[in-house]
Short mmCIF file of C-alpha atoms in Angstrom, two decimals:
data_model
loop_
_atom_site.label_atom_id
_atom_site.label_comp_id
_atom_site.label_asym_id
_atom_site.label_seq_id
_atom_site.Cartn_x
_atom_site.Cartn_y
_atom_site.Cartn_z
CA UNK A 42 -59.66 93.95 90.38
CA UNK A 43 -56.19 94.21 91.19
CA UNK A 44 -54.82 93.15 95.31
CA UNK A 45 -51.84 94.71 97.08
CA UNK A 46 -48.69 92.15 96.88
CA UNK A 47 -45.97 92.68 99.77
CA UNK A 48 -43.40 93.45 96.22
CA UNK A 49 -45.46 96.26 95.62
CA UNK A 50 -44.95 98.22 98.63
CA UNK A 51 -41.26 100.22 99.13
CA UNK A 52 -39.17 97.97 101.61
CA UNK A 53 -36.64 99.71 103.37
CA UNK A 54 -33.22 99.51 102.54
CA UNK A 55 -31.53 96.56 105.20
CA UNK A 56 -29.54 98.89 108.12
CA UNK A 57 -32.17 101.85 107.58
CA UNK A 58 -33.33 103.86 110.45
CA UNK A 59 -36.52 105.68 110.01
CA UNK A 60 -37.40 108.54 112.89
CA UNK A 61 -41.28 108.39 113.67
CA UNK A 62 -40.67 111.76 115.28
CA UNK A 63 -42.52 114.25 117.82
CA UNK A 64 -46.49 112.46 117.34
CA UNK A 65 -49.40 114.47 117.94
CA UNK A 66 -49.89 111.76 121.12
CA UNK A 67 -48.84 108.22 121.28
CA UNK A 68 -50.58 105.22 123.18
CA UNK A 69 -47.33 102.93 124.36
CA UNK A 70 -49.35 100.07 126.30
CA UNK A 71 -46.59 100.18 128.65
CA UNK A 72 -45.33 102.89 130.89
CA UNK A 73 -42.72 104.05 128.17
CA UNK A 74 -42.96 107.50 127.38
CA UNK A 75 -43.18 107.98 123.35
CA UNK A 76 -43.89 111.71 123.08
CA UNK A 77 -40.78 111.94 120.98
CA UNK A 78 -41.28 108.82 118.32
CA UNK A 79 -39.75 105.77 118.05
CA UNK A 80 -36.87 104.58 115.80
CA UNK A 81 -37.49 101.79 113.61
CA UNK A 82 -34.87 99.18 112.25
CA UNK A 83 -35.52 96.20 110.45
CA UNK A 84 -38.60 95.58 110.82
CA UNK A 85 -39.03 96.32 115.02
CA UNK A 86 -38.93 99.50 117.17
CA UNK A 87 -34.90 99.65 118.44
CA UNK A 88 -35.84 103.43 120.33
CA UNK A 89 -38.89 104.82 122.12
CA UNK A 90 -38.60 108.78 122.83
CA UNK A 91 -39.42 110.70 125.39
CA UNK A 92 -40.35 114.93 124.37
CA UNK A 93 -36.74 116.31 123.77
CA UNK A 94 -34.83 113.37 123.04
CA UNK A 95 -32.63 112.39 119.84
CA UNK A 96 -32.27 109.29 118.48
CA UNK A 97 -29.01 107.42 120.35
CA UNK A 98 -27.67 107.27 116.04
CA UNK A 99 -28.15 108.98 112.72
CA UNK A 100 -31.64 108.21 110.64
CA UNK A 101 -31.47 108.01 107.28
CA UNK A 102 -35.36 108.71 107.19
CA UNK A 103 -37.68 110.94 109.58
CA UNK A 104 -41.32 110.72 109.35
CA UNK A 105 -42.90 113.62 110.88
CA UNK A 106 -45.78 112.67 112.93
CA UNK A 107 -47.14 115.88 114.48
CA UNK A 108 -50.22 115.44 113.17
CA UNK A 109 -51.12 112.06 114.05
CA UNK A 110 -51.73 110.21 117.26
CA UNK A 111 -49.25 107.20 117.33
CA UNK A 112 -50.43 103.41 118.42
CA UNK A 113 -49.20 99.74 119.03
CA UNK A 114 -50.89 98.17 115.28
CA UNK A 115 -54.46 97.12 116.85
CA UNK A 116 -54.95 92.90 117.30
CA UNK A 117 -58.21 91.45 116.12
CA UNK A 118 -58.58 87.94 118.43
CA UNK A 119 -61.97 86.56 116.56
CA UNK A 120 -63.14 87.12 113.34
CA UNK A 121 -65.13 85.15 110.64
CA UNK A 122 -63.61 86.34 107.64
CA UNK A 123 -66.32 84.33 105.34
CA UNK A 124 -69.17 86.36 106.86
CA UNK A 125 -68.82 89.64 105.38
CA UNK A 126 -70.87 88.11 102.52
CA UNK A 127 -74.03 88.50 104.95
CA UNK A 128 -73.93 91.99 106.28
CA UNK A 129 -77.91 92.87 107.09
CA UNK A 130 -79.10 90.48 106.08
CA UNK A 131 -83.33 90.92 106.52
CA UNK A 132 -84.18 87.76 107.39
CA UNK A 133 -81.49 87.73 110.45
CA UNK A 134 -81.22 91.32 111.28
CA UNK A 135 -83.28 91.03 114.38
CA UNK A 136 -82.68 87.36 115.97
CA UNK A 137 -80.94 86.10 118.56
CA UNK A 138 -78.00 83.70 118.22
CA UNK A 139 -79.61 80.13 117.52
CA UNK A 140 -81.78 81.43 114.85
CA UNK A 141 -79.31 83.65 113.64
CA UNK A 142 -77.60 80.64 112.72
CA UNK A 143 -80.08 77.87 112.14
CA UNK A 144 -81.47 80.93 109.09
CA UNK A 145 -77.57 81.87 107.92
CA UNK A 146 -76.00 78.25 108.08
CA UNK A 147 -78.03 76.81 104.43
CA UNK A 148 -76.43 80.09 102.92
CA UNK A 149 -73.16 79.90 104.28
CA UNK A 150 -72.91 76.57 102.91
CA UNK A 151 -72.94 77.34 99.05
CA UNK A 152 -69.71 79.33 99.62
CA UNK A 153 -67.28 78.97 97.04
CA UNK A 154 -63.76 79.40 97.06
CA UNK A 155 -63.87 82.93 94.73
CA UNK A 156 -66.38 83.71 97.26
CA UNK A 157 -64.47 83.24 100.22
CA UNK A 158 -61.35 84.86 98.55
CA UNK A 159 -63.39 87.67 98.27
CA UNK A 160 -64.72 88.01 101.54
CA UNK A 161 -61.42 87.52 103.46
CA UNK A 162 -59.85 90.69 101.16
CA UNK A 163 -62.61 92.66 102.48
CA UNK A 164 -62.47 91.47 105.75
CA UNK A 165 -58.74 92.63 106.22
CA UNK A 166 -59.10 95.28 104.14
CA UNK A 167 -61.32 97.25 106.50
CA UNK A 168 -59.54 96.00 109.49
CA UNK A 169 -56.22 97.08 108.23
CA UNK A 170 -57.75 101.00 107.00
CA UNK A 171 -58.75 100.73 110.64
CA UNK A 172 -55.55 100.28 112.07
CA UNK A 173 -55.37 96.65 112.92
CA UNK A 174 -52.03 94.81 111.98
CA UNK A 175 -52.60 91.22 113.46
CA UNK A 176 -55.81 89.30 112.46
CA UNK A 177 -57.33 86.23 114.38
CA UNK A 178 -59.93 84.31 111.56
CA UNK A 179 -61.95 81.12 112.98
CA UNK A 180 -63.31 79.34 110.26
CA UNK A 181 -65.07 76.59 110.84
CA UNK A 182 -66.99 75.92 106.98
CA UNK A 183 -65.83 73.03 104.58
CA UNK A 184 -68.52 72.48 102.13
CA UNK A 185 -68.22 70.65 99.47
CA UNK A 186 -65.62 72.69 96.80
CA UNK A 187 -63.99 74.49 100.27
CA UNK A 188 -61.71 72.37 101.30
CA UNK A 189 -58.91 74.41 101.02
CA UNK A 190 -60.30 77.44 102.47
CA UNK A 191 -57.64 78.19 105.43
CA UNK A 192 -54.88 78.07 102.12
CA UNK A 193 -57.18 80.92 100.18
CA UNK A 194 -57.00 82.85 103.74
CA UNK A 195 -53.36 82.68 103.72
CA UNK A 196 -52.85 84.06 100.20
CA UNK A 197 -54.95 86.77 101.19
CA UNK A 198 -53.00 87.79 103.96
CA UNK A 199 -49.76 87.69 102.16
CA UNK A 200 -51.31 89.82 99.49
CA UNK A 201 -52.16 92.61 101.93
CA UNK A 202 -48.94 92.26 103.93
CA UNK A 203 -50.77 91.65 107.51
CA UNK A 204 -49.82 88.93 110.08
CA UNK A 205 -52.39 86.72 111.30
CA UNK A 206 -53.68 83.77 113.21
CA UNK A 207 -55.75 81.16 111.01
CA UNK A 208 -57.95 78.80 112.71
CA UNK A 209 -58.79 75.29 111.32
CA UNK A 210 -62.22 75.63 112.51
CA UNK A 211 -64.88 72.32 112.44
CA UNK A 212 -67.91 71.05 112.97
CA UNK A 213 -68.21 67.38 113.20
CA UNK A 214 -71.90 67.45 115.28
CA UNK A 215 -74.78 68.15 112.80
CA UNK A 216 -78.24 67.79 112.96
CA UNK A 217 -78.63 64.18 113.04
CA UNK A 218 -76.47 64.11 116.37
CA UNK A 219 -78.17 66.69 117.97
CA UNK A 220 -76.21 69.52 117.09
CA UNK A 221 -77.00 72.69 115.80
CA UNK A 222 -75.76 73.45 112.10
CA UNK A 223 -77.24 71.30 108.81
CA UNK A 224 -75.43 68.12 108.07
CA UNK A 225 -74.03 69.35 104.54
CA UNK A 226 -71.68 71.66 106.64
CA UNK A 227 -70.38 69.02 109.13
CA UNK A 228 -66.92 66.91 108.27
CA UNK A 229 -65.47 63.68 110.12
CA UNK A 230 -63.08 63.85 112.41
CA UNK A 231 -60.61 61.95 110.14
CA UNK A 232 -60.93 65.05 107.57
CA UNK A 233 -60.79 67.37 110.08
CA UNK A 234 -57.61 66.22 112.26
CA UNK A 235 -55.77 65.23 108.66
CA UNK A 236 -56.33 68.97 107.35
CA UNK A 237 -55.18 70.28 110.53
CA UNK A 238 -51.89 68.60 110.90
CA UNK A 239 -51.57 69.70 107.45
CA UNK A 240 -51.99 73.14 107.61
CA UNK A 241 -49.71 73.50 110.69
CA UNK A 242 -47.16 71.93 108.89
CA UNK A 243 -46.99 73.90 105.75
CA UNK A 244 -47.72 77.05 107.01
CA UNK A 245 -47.50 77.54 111.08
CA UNK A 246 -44.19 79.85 111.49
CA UNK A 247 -42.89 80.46 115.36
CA UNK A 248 -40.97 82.47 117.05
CA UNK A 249 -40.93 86.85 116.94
CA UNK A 250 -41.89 88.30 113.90
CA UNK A 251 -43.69 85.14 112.52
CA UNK A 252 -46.69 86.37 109.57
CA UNK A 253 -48.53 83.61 109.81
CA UNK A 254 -49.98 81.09 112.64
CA UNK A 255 -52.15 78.10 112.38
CA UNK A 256 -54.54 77.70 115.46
CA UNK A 257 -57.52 74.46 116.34
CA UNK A 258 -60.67 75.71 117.00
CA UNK A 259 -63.83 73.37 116.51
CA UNK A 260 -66.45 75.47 116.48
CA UNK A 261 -68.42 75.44 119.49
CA UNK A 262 -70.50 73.07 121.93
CA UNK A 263 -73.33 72.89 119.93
CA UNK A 264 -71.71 72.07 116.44
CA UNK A 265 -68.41 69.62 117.42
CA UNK A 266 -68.73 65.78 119.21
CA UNK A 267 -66.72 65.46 122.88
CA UNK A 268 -64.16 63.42 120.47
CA UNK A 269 -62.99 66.31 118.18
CA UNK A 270 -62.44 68.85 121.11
CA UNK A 271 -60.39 66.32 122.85
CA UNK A 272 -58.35 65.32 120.14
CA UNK A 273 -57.64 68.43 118.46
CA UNK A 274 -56.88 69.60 122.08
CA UNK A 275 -54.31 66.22 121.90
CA UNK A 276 -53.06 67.58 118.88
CA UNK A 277 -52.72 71.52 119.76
CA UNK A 278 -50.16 69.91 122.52
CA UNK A 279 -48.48 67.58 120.22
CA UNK A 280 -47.50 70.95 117.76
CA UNK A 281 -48.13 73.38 120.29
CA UNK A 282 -50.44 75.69 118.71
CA UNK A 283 -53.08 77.21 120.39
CA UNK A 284 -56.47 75.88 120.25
CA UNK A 285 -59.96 78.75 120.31
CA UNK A 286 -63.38 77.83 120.54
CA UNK A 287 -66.76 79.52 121.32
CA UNK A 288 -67.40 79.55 124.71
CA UNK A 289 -69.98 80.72 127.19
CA UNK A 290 -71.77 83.57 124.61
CA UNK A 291 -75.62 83.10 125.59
CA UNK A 292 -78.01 80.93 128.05
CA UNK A 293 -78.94 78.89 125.12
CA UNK A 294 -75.45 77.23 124.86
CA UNK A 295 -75.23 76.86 128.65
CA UNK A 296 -78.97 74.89 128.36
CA UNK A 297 -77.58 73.02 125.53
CA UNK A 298 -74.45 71.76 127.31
CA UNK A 299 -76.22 71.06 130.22
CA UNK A 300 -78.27 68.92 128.23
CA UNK A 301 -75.76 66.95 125.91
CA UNK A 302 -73.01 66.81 128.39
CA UNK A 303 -74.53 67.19 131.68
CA UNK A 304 -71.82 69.54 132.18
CA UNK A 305 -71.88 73.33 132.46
CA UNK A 306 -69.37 75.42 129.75
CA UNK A 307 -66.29 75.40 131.99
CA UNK A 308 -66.81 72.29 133.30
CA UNK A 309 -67.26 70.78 129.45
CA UNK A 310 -63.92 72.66 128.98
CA UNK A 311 -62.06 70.60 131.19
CA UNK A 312 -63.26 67.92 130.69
CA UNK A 313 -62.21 67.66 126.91
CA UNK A 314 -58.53 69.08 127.89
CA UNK A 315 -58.99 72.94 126.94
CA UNK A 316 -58.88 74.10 130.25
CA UNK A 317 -55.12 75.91 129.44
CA UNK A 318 -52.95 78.69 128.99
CA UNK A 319 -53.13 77.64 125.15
CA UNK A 320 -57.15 78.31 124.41
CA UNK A 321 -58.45 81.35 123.98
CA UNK A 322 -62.45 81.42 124.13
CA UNK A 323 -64.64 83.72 121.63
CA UNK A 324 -66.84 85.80 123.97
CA UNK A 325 -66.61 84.41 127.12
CA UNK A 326 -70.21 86.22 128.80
CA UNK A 327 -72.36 83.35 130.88
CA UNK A 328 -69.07 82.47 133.59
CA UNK A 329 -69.61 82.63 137.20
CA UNK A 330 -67.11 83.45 139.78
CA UNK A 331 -65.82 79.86 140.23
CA UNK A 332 -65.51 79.33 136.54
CA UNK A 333 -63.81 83.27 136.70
CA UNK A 334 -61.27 82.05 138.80
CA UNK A 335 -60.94 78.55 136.94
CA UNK A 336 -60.44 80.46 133.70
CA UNK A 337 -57.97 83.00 135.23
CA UNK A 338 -56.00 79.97 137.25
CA UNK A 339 -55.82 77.78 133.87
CA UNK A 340 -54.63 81.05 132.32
CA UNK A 341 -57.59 80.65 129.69
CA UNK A 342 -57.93 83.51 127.46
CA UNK A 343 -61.08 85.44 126.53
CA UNK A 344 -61.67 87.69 123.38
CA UNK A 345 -64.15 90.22 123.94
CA UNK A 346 -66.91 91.02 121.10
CA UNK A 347 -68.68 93.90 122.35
CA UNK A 348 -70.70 94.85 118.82
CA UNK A 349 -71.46 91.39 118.18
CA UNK A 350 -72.91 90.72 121.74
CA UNK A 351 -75.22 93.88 121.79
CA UNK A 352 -76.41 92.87 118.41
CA UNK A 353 -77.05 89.59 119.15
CA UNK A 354 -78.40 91.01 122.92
CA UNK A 355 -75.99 87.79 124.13
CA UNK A 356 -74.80 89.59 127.23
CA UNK A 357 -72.35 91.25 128.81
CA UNK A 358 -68.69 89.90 129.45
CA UNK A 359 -67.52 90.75 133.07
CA UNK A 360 -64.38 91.70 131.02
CA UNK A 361 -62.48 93.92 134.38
CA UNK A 362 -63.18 90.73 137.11
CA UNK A 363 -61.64 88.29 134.28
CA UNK A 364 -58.45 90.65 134.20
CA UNK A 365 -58.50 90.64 138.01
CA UNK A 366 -58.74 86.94 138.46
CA UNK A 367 -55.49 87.11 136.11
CA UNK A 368 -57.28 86.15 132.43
CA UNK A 369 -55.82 87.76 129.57
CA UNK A 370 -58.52 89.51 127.78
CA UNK A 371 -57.98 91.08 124.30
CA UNK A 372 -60.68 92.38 121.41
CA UNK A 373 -62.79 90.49 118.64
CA UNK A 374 -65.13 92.25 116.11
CA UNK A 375 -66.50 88.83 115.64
CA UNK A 376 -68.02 88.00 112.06
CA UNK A 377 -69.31 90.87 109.88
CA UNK A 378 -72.69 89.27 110.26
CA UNK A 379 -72.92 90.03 113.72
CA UNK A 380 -71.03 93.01 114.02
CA UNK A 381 -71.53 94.19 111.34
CA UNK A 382 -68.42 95.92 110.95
CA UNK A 383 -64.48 95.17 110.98
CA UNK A 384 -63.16 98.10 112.48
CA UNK A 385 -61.18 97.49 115.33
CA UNK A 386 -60.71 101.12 116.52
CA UNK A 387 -64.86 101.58 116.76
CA UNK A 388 -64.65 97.92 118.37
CA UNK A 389 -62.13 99.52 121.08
CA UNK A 390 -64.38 102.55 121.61
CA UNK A 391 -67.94 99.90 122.12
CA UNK A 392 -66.00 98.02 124.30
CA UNK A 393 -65.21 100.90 126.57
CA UNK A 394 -68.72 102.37 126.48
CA UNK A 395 -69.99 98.64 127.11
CA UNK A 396 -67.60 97.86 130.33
CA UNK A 397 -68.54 101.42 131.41
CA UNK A 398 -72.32 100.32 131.22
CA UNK A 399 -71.21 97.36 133.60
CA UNK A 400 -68.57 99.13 135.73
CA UNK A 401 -69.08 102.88 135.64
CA UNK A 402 -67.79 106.05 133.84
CA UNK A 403 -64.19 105.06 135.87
CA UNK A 404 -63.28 102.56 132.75
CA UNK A 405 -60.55 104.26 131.29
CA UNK A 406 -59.81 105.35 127.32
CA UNK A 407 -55.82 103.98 128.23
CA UNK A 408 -57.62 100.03 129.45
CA UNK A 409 -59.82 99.97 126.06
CA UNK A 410 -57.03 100.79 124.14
CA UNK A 411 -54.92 98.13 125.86
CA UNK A 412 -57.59 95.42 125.14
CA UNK A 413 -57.16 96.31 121.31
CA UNK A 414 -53.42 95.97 121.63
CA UNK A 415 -50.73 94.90 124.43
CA UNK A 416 -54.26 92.44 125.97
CA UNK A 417 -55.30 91.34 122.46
CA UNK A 418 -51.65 89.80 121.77
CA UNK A 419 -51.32 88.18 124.86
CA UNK A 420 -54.26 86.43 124.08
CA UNK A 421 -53.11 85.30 120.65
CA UNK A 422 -49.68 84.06 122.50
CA UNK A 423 -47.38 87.00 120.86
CA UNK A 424 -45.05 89.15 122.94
CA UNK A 425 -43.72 90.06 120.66
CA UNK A 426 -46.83 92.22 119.70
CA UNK A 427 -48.99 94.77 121.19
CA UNK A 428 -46.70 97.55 122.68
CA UNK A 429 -44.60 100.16 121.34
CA UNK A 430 -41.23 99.17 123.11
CA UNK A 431 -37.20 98.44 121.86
CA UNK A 432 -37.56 94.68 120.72
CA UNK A 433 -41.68 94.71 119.99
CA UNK A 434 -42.09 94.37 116.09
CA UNK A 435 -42.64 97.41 114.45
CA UNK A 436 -46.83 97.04 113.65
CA UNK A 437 -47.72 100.79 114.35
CA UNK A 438 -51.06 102.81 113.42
CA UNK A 439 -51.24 106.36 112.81
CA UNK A 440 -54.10 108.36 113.16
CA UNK A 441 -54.88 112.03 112.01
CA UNK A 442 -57.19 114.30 114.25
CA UNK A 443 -58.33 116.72 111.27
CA UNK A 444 -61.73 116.00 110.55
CA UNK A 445 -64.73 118.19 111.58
CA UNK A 446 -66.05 115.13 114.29
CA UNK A 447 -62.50 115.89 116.29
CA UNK A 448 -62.77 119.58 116.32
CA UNK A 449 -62.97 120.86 120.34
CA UNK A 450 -60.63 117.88 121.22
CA UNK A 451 -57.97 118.18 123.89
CA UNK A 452 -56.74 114.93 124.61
CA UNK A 453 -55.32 113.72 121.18
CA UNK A 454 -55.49 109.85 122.71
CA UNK A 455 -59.00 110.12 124.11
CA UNK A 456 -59.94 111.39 121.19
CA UNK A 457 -59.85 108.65 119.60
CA UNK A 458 -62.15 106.82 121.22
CA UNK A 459 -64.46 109.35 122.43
CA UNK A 460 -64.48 111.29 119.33
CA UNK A 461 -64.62 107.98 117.13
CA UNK A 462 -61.91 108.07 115.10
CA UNK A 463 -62.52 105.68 112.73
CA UNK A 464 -59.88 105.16 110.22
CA UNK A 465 -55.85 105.48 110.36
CA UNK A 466 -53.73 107.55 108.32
CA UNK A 467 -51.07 105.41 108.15
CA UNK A 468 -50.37 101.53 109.12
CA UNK A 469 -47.14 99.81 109.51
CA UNK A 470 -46.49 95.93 110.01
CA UNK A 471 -42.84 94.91 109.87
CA UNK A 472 -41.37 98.16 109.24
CA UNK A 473 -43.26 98.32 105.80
CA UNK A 474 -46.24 100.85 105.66
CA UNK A 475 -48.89 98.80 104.38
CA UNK A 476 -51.79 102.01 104.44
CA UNK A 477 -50.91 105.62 103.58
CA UNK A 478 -53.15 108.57 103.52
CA UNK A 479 -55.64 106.69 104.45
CA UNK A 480 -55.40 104.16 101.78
CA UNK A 481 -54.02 100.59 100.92
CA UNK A 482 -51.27 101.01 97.82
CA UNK A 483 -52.41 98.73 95.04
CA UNK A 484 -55.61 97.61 95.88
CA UNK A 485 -58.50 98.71 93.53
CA UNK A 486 -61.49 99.40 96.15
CA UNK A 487 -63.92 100.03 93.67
CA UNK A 488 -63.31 96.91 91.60
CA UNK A 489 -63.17 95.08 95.20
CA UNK A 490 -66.68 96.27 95.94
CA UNK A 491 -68.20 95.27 92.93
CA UNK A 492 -67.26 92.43 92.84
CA UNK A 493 -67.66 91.68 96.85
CA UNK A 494 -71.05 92.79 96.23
CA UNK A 495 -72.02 90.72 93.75
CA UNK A 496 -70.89 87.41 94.97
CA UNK A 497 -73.17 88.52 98.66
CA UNK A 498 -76.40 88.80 96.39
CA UNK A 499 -75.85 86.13 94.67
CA UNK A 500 -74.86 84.17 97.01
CA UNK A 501 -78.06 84.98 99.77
CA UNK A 502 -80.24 84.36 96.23
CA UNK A 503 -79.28 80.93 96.54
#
């Protein structure tokens, strides 16, 4: 099996300007007007076009893009990378959350690092054929052999040329303590604060255009002590980096923090310092209004999972009264256990028919496709992201219209979503085009799956 390296794909020439001209239709997040195409220079948009308009100088390249419906790149804000491994899976395939995890958790823990290496190419693989430039990852698993896991992530990123957001994930409460997952997958809080500082150091880049971002996020309630969330929230401040967590998915975690802490999610929250315009929660369901308008006067984030809540029947996030109470809400396909996709552009299109369930058929396409983009990078702290605008970084997706499931279609943009587009044509991060015609230069699918496939039975064989 051979994997993409950024070498291998055509850079363009320092100075070049390359025309995406006259799309099909074009989603701008923003009130910009991109019938025409964008110009892109070194790496970020420098023009947006309205129908009719020329570029304000000569391009030395065009790219004609009347058959394809033009987008921001699609942001990912929670993903387990590791979990593709354990796609329908029997034993789990109908369970709630707790047993979901107490029955995946002994597997998980024999991951090894060829297995995880694995597993994160696939992972951002499928979410980069789908159109998604930016990935968030929270993993929270050190066994034994895995210590270095959040490095492995990073080479895999680099190899496929995507940005993304790493978390040092932990879990420092096992059973013993009361907590939820086995002790063999649980670390000390020495271990886990070292590694962290650590991995912010060598790898955490700032600033527009950065590739790569390092990120706290113990796990969740029921699987970190009071003392890690605390101090990694300590720590988050000392670096400032962002810290994410689980937060609020079902009734079972509210009962549980009731329980240990006496305190309900929010509450918990504050208490341990999270309660910020730094966090970003996975999920975010089981708030009330007080805690709505806690979250959306802390400026707390929320990443919406819409696949991996049905699934897991966890609930429904009230995602349109957390945007009005001023939380920035963006779009998660959560781990390919519990999705059990990564496909960003489907996870746009559930999350509008989900919200519509909630809030009526007056959801529209345009506010779905702003949680997967301009909503999504606010969450993850990038403005730099998220919106096809002069200055934003040039991380586009491309979608063609031509197969028999869009034939009827009037509205290229709602078509997307309504018609279920489901992979891009054509993906750029950085000004480099990192998928074309459908497919990522240099990286050997088949061998990929075989191998990918392999290392998931063996690895649920135990």
């Amino acid at each position: 099996m051979t994997l993409p390296r950024p070498s291998g794909t055509p850079r363009p020439v320092p100075g070049t300007r390359l025309w995406i001209k006259n799309p099909l239709g074009a989603f701008t997040a923003n009130s910009l007007d991109a019938s025409g195409g964008l110009v892109v220079s070194g790496g970020v948009i420098v023009e947006v076009l309205a129908a009719g308009q020329l570029p304000a100088a000569p391009c030395q390249e065009t790219f004609d893009a009347g058959s394809h419906v033009l987008l921001p790149g699609l942001i990912n804000t929670h993903h387990h990378f590791y979990q593709t491994l354990t796609r329908a899976w029997a034993p789990v395939a109908n369970a709630p959350l707790f047993p979901w995890l107490q029955n995946l958790y002994p597997v998980w823990a024999r991951l090894t690092p060829r297995d995880l290496e694995l597993a994160t190419t696939v992972a951002l693989a499928e979410l980069l054929l789908s159109g998604c430039t930016t990935a968030a990852d929270h993993h929270y698993l050190f066994p034994d052999g895995l210590e270095d896991a959040i490095d492995i992530e990073v080479r895999a990123v680099r190899e496929l040329g995507m940005r993304a957001t790493l978390t040092r994930g932990s879990m420092s409460l096992g059973t013993d303590d009361g907590g939820l997952p086995p002790q063999s997958t649980v670390q000390s809080p020495d271990v886990i604060l070292a590694d962290s500082e650590r991995l912010i150091g060598e790898y955490h880049q700032r600033g527009d255009g950065a590739t790569l971002q390092i990120a706290l996020a113990p796990c969740s309630p029921f699987s970190v002590t009071r003392e890690i969330m605390a101090e990694s929230a300590a720590l988050a401040e000392r670096h400032d980096v962002r810290l994410h967590t689980h937060l609020a998915e079902t009734l079972d975690e509210e009962d549980f923090c009731r329980e240990m802490f006496g305190l309900r999610t929010v509450d918990y929250l504050d208490s341990v310092g999270w309660l910020g315009d730094r966090t970003w929660l996975g999920h975010g369901i089981h708030f009330t209004d007080g805690e709505i308008a806690a979250l959306g006067a802390a400026g707390t984030a929320v990443a919406h999972c819409p696949t991996s809540n049905m699934r897991l029947a966890s609930g429904t996030a009230r995602v349109l009264e957390l945007e009005d109470a001023g939380v920035p809400v963006g779009l998660g396909v959560d781990g390919s256990a519990s999705n059990d996709a990564s496909n960003m552009i489907l996870e746009a299109r559930q999350a509008l028919y989900l919200q519509r369930l909630r809030y009526g058929a007056q959801v529209p396409v345009e506010r779905a496709l702003g949680w997967a983009t301009r909503g999504s990078a606010a969450v993850l702290g990038r403005p730099d992201l998220g919106q096809l605008a002069p200055g934003m970084q040039a991380d586009l997706a491309l979608f063609k219209l031509d197969e028999l499931r869009f034939s009827g279609s009037h509205d290229p943009v709602a078509a997307l979503l309504l018609c279920a587009a489901d992979r891009a044509d054509r993906v750029m991060v950085g000004g480099q085009w990192r998928v074309v015609d459908g497919n990522i230069p240099g990286l050997d699918v088949a061998g990929l799956i075989a191998e990918h496939s392999a290392a998931a039975r063996k690895l649920v064989a135990g």
